[in-house]
Short mmCIF file of C-alpha atoms in Angstrom, two decimals:
data_model
loop_
_atom_site.label_atom_id
_atom_site.label_comp_id
_atom_site.label_asym_id
_atom_site.label_seq_id
_atom_site.Cartn_x
_atom_site.Cartn_y
_atom_site.Cartn_z
CA UNK A 160 -12.30 7.04 -19.63
CA UNK A 161 -15.08 3.89 -19.69
CA UNK A 162 -17.33 3.86 -16.58
CA UNK A 163 -15.75 2.75 -13.49
CA UNK A 164 -16.50 -0.67 -12.31
CA UNK A 165 -13.91 -1.46 -9.42
CA UNK A 166 -11.48 0.29 -7.50
CA UNK A 167 -8.31 -0.95 -6.06
CA UNK A 168 -6.50 0.63 -3.31
CA UNK A 169 -3.20 0.49 -1.75
CA UNK A 170 -2.85 0.06 1.75
CA UNK A 171 -0.03 1.85 3.29
CA UNK A 172 -0.42 5.67 3.00
CA UNK A 173 -4.02 5.31 1.34
CA UNK A 174 -6.38 3.30 3.66
CA UNK A 175 -4.30 4.00 6.77
CA UNK A 176 -0.34 5.25 7.80
CA UNK A 177 1.69 2.38 8.90
CA UNK A 178 4.58 4.23 7.43
CA UNK A 179 5.84 5.02 10.99
CA UNK A 180 6.02 1.60 12.43
CA UNK A 181 7.69 0.52 9.26
CA UNK A 182 10.23 2.93 9.77
CA UNK A 183 10.63 2.16 13.58
CA UNK A 184 10.98 -1.44 12.80
CA UNK A 185 13.33 -1.17 9.83
CA UNK A 186 15.40 1.83 12.01
CA UNK A 187 15.77 -0.43 14.75
CA UNK A 188 17.15 -3.21 12.58
CA UNK A 189 19.59 -0.74 10.81
CA UNK A 190 20.81 0.07 14.36
CA UNK A 191 20.90 -3.28 15.18
CA UNK A 192 23.48 -4.14 12.24
CA UNK A 193 25.43 -0.75 13.09
CA UNK A 194 24.17 2.16 11.50
CA UNK A 195 20.97 4.56 11.21
CA UNK A 196 18.19 4.77 8.60
CA UNK A 197 17.13 8.53 7.84
CA UNK A 198 13.39 9.44 7.03
CA UNK A 199 14.83 10.31 3.73
CA UNK A 200 16.18 6.84 3.13
CA UNK A 201 12.99 5.36 4.37
CA UNK A 202 11.26 7.02 1.38
CA UNK A 203 12.93 4.56 -1.01
CA UNK A 204 10.95 1.29 0.73
CA UNK A 205 7.85 3.00 -0.20
CA UNK A 206 5.67 0.40 -2.23
CA UNK A 207 7.80 -2.47 -2.41
CA UNK A 208 8.30 -5.71 -0.85
CA UNK A 209 9.59 -6.79 2.42
CA UNK A 210 12.79 -8.30 0.90
CA UNK A 211 13.42 -5.46 -1.41
CA UNK A 212 13.29 -3.20 1.25
CA UNK A 213 15.98 -5.19 3.06
CA UNK A 214 18.02 -5.24 0.31
CA UNK A 215 17.77 -1.62 -0.12
CA UNK A 216 18.83 -1.06 3.93
CA UNK A 217 21.52 -3.44 3.58
CA UNK A 218 23.09 -1.78 0.54
CA UNK A 219 22.77 1.45 2.52
CA UNK A 220 24.53 -0.13 5.62
CA UNK A 221 27.26 -1.61 3.07
CA UNK A 222 26.25 -4.95 4.59
CA UNK A 223 26.43 -8.41 2.83
CA UNK A 224 24.50 -11.27 3.91
CA UNK A 225 23.47 -14.91 2.72
CA UNK A 226 19.95 -15.40 2.26
CA UNK A 227 19.25 -17.46 5.39
CA UNK A 228 20.73 -14.31 7.52
CA UNK A 229 18.60 -12.17 5.37
CA UNK A 230 15.54 -13.89 6.08
CA UNK A 231 15.81 -14.33 9.47
CA UNK A 232 16.34 -10.37 9.59
CA UNK A 233 13.30 -10.01 7.56
CA UNK A 234 11.11 -12.43 9.91
CA UNK A 235 12.55 -10.13 13.23
CA UNK A 236 11.71 -7.00 11.41
CA UNK A 237 8.03 -8.31 10.37
CA UNK A 238 7.73 -9.18 14.36
CA UNK A 239 8.37 -5.87 15.37
CA UNK A 240 6.37 -4.01 12.88
CA UNK A 241 3.29 -6.52 13.99
CA UNK A 242 3.79 -5.68 17.35
CA UNK A 243 3.55 -2.11 16.47
CA UNK A 244 0.54 -2.67 14.87
CA UNK A 245 -1.59 -3.97 17.60
CA UNK A 246 -2.00 -0.44 18.44
CA UNK A 247 -4.02 0.36 15.15
CA UNK A 248 -7.83 1.13 15.99
CA UNK A 249 -10.68 2.01 13.54
CA UNK A 250 -10.04 5.55 14.54
CA UNK A 251 -6.59 5.19 12.49
CA UNK A 252 -8.02 4.86 8.92
CA UNK A 253 -6.82 7.91 6.99
CA UNK A 254 -9.83 10.93 7.15
CA UNK A 255 -12.83 10.35 4.92
CA UNK A 256 -11.35 7.04 3.54
CA UNK A 257 -14.31 4.95 5.37
CA UNK A 258 -16.94 7.36 3.87
CA UNK A 259 -15.48 7.05 0.10
CA UNK A 260 -15.69 3.34 0.45
CA UNK A 261 -19.15 3.62 1.56
CA UNK A 262 -20.08 5.54 -1.36
CA UNK A 263 -18.34 3.03 -3.53
CA UNK A 264 -20.31 0.31 -1.87
CA UNK A 265 -23.68 2.36 -2.36
CA UNK A 266 -23.09 2.70 -5.95
CA UNK A 267 -22.44 -1.09 -6.52
CA UNK A 268 -18.52 -0.76 -7.24
CA UNK A 269 -16.31 -3.39 -6.60
CA UNK A 270 -13.43 -2.80 -4.06
CA UNK A 271 -10.14 -4.48 -4.03
CA UNK A 272 -7.01 -4.09 -2.16
CA UNK A 273 -3.74 -4.39 -3.88
CA UNK A 274 -0.77 -4.14 -1.65
CA UNK A 275 2.75 -5.46 -1.23
CA UNK A 276 2.10 -6.15 2.44
CA UNK A 277 1.88 -9.52 4.03
CA UNK A 278 -0.01 -8.34 6.97
CA UNK A 279 -2.95 -6.72 5.19
CA UNK A 280 -5.61 -8.83 6.44
CA UNK A 281 -4.64 -8.38 9.78
CA UNK A 282 -4.30 -4.64 9.39
CA UNK A 283 -7.46 -4.20 8.21
CA UNK A 284 -9.30 -6.14 10.79
CA UNK A 285 -7.98 -4.21 13.49
CA UNK A 286 -9.23 -1.22 11.20
CA UNK A 287 -12.43 -2.76 11.11
CA UNK A 288 -12.49 -2.28 7.30
CA UNK A 289 -12.08 -6.03 6.18
CA UNK A 290 -15.70 -6.53 4.98
CA UNK A 291 -15.31 -3.69 2.62
CA UNK A 292 -13.00 -5.20 0.17
CA UNK A 293 -14.18 -7.75 -2.10
CA UNK A 294 -10.95 -9.01 -3.02
CA UNK A 295 -7.26 -8.74 -1.00
CA UNK A 296 -4.18 -9.21 -3.60
CA UNK A 297 -1.29 -8.90 -1.14
CA UNK A 298 2.18 -10.00 -0.72
CA UNK A 299 1.12 -13.59 0.21
CA UNK A 300 -0.24 -13.89 -3.15
CA UNK A 301 2.18 -11.73 -5.72
CA UNK A 302 5.69 -13.06 -7.17
CA UNK A 303 6.22 -9.58 -8.55
CA UNK A 304 6.66 -6.35 -6.82
CA UNK A 305 5.28 -2.85 -7.76
CA UNK A 306 5.72 -1.61 -10.36
CA UNK A 307 5.26 -4.96 -12.13
CA UNK A 308 1.39 -4.81 -12.91
CA UNK A 309 0.55 -8.21 -11.32
CA UNK A 310 -1.03 -6.89 -7.94
CA UNK A 311 -3.43 -4.97 -9.92
CA UNK A 312 -4.21 -7.52 -12.58
CA UNK A 313 -4.76 -10.23 -10.45
CA UNK A 314 -7.38 -7.82 -8.35
CA UNK A 315 -9.10 -6.79 -11.88
CA UNK A 316 -9.39 -10.77 -12.35
CA UNK A 317 -10.37 -11.62 -8.96
CA UNK A 318 -13.24 -8.94 -9.38
CA UNK A 319 -13.96 -10.23 -13.17
CA UNK A 320 -13.50 -6.36 -14.04
CA UNK A 321 -11.37 -5.46 -17.10
CA UNK A 322 -8.58 -3.65 -16.51
CA UNK A 323 -9.84 -0.52 -18.37
CA UNK A 324 -12.62 -0.19 -15.81
CA UNK A 325 -10.44 -0.50 -13.07
CA UNK A 326 -9.17 2.73 -11.25
CA UNK A 327 -5.97 2.72 -8.88
CA UNK A 328 -5.49 4.63 -5.66
CA UNK A 329 -1.81 4.97 -4.78
CA UNK A 330 0.56 7.00 -2.78
CA UNK A 331 3.70 5.66 -4.21
CA UNK A 332 5.41 6.48 -7.46
CA UNK A 333 5.98 2.52 -7.89
CA UNK A 334 1.99 1.89 -7.19
CA UNK A 335 0.77 4.85 -9.64
CA UNK A 336 3.58 2.90 -12.45
CA UNK A 337 2.17 -0.37 -11.53
CA UNK A 338 -1.31 0.94 -12.13
CA UNK A 339 -0.41 2.47 -15.24
CA UNK A 340 1.35 -0.50 -16.63
CA UNK A 341 -1.90 -2.63 -15.70
CA UNK A 342 -3.81 -0.54 -18.40
CA UNK A 343 -6.04 1.09 -15.35
CA UNK A 344 -6.62 4.68 -14.42
CA UNK A 345 -4.71 5.59 -11.49
CA UNK A 346 -5.32 8.50 -8.73
CA UNK A 347 -2.18 9.64 -6.71
CA UNK A 348 -2.37 10.23 -3.21
CA UNK A 349 0.01 13.10 -2.00
CA UNK A 350 1.99 15.41 -4.13
CA UNK A 351 1.68 16.49 -7.57
CA UNK A 352 5.06 16.88 -7.83
CA UNK A 353 5.99 13.52 -6.82
CA UNK A 354 2.76 11.60 -8.32
CA UNK A 355 3.27 13.10 -11.44
CA UNK A 356 2.23 9.85 -13.40
CA UNK A 357 -0.79 9.58 -12.27
CA UNK A 358 -3.81 10.49 -13.90
CA UNK A 359 -5.07 12.80 -10.92
CA UNK A 360 -3.63 13.40 -7.78
CA UNK A 361 -5.43 14.50 -4.51
CA UNK A 362 -4.19 14.97 -1.22
CA UNK A 363 -6.23 12.52 0.52
CA UNK A 364 -10.16 11.41 0.60
CA UNK A 365 -11.31 13.99 3.05
CA UNK A 366 -13.88 16.03 1.32
CA UNK A 367 -13.49 14.28 -1.78
CA UNK A 368 -16.79 12.67 -3.18
CA UNK A 369 -17.01 9.75 -5.69
CA UNK A 370 -19.53 11.58 -7.76
CA UNK A 371 -16.92 14.65 -7.89
CA UNK A 372 -13.81 12.25 -8.62
CA UNK A 373 -15.38 10.41 -11.28
CA UNK A 374 -16.54 13.40 -12.98
CA UNK A 375 -13.18 14.40 -13.04
CA UNK A 376 -12.04 11.22 -15.17
CA UNK A 377 -14.65 12.13 -17.88
#
């Protein structure tokens, strides 16, 4: 691949694990509607927007609501989630990620965030990691969710870097597909069996250096 000029990161499951907070908030909403949400069902919500997640949950529960009711429930869920996210501290950054970002910055590689979350800046502030990112493309900016490539193409445009010089880090299948559709090289964070559409899959950033990873791309 061409020389990497920019790296674009998903948030949840890549920089920090907020999945547990999303699950607790969504499960509370499901219980409120009269049914339960299992951890297995929660996997269906990975990497997609809040309203898309709500639609899936309502389908699981066989519940039909009008748009006004859905908007109200999505807002309630987000308030629960934000309350839970107040527990996040700088120590909650996933192992090795802060060091990896330091290495990118030392190599003058631009860094962007590409996330469906509308709370990305709040979470990054709690992590004390906001200054690592040259641009943030989140749910407040995008109009199309992953696997559409919009989020990463916007990030590349913000950074003035052509897609073929960008590297995407994702833990969700939809996110990997989004990066691929944008014409970028993709690094899956997780299991090879799940993220087999990624160019390379790693367990996480702990023990992974920028030089070693980039060496595998050539």
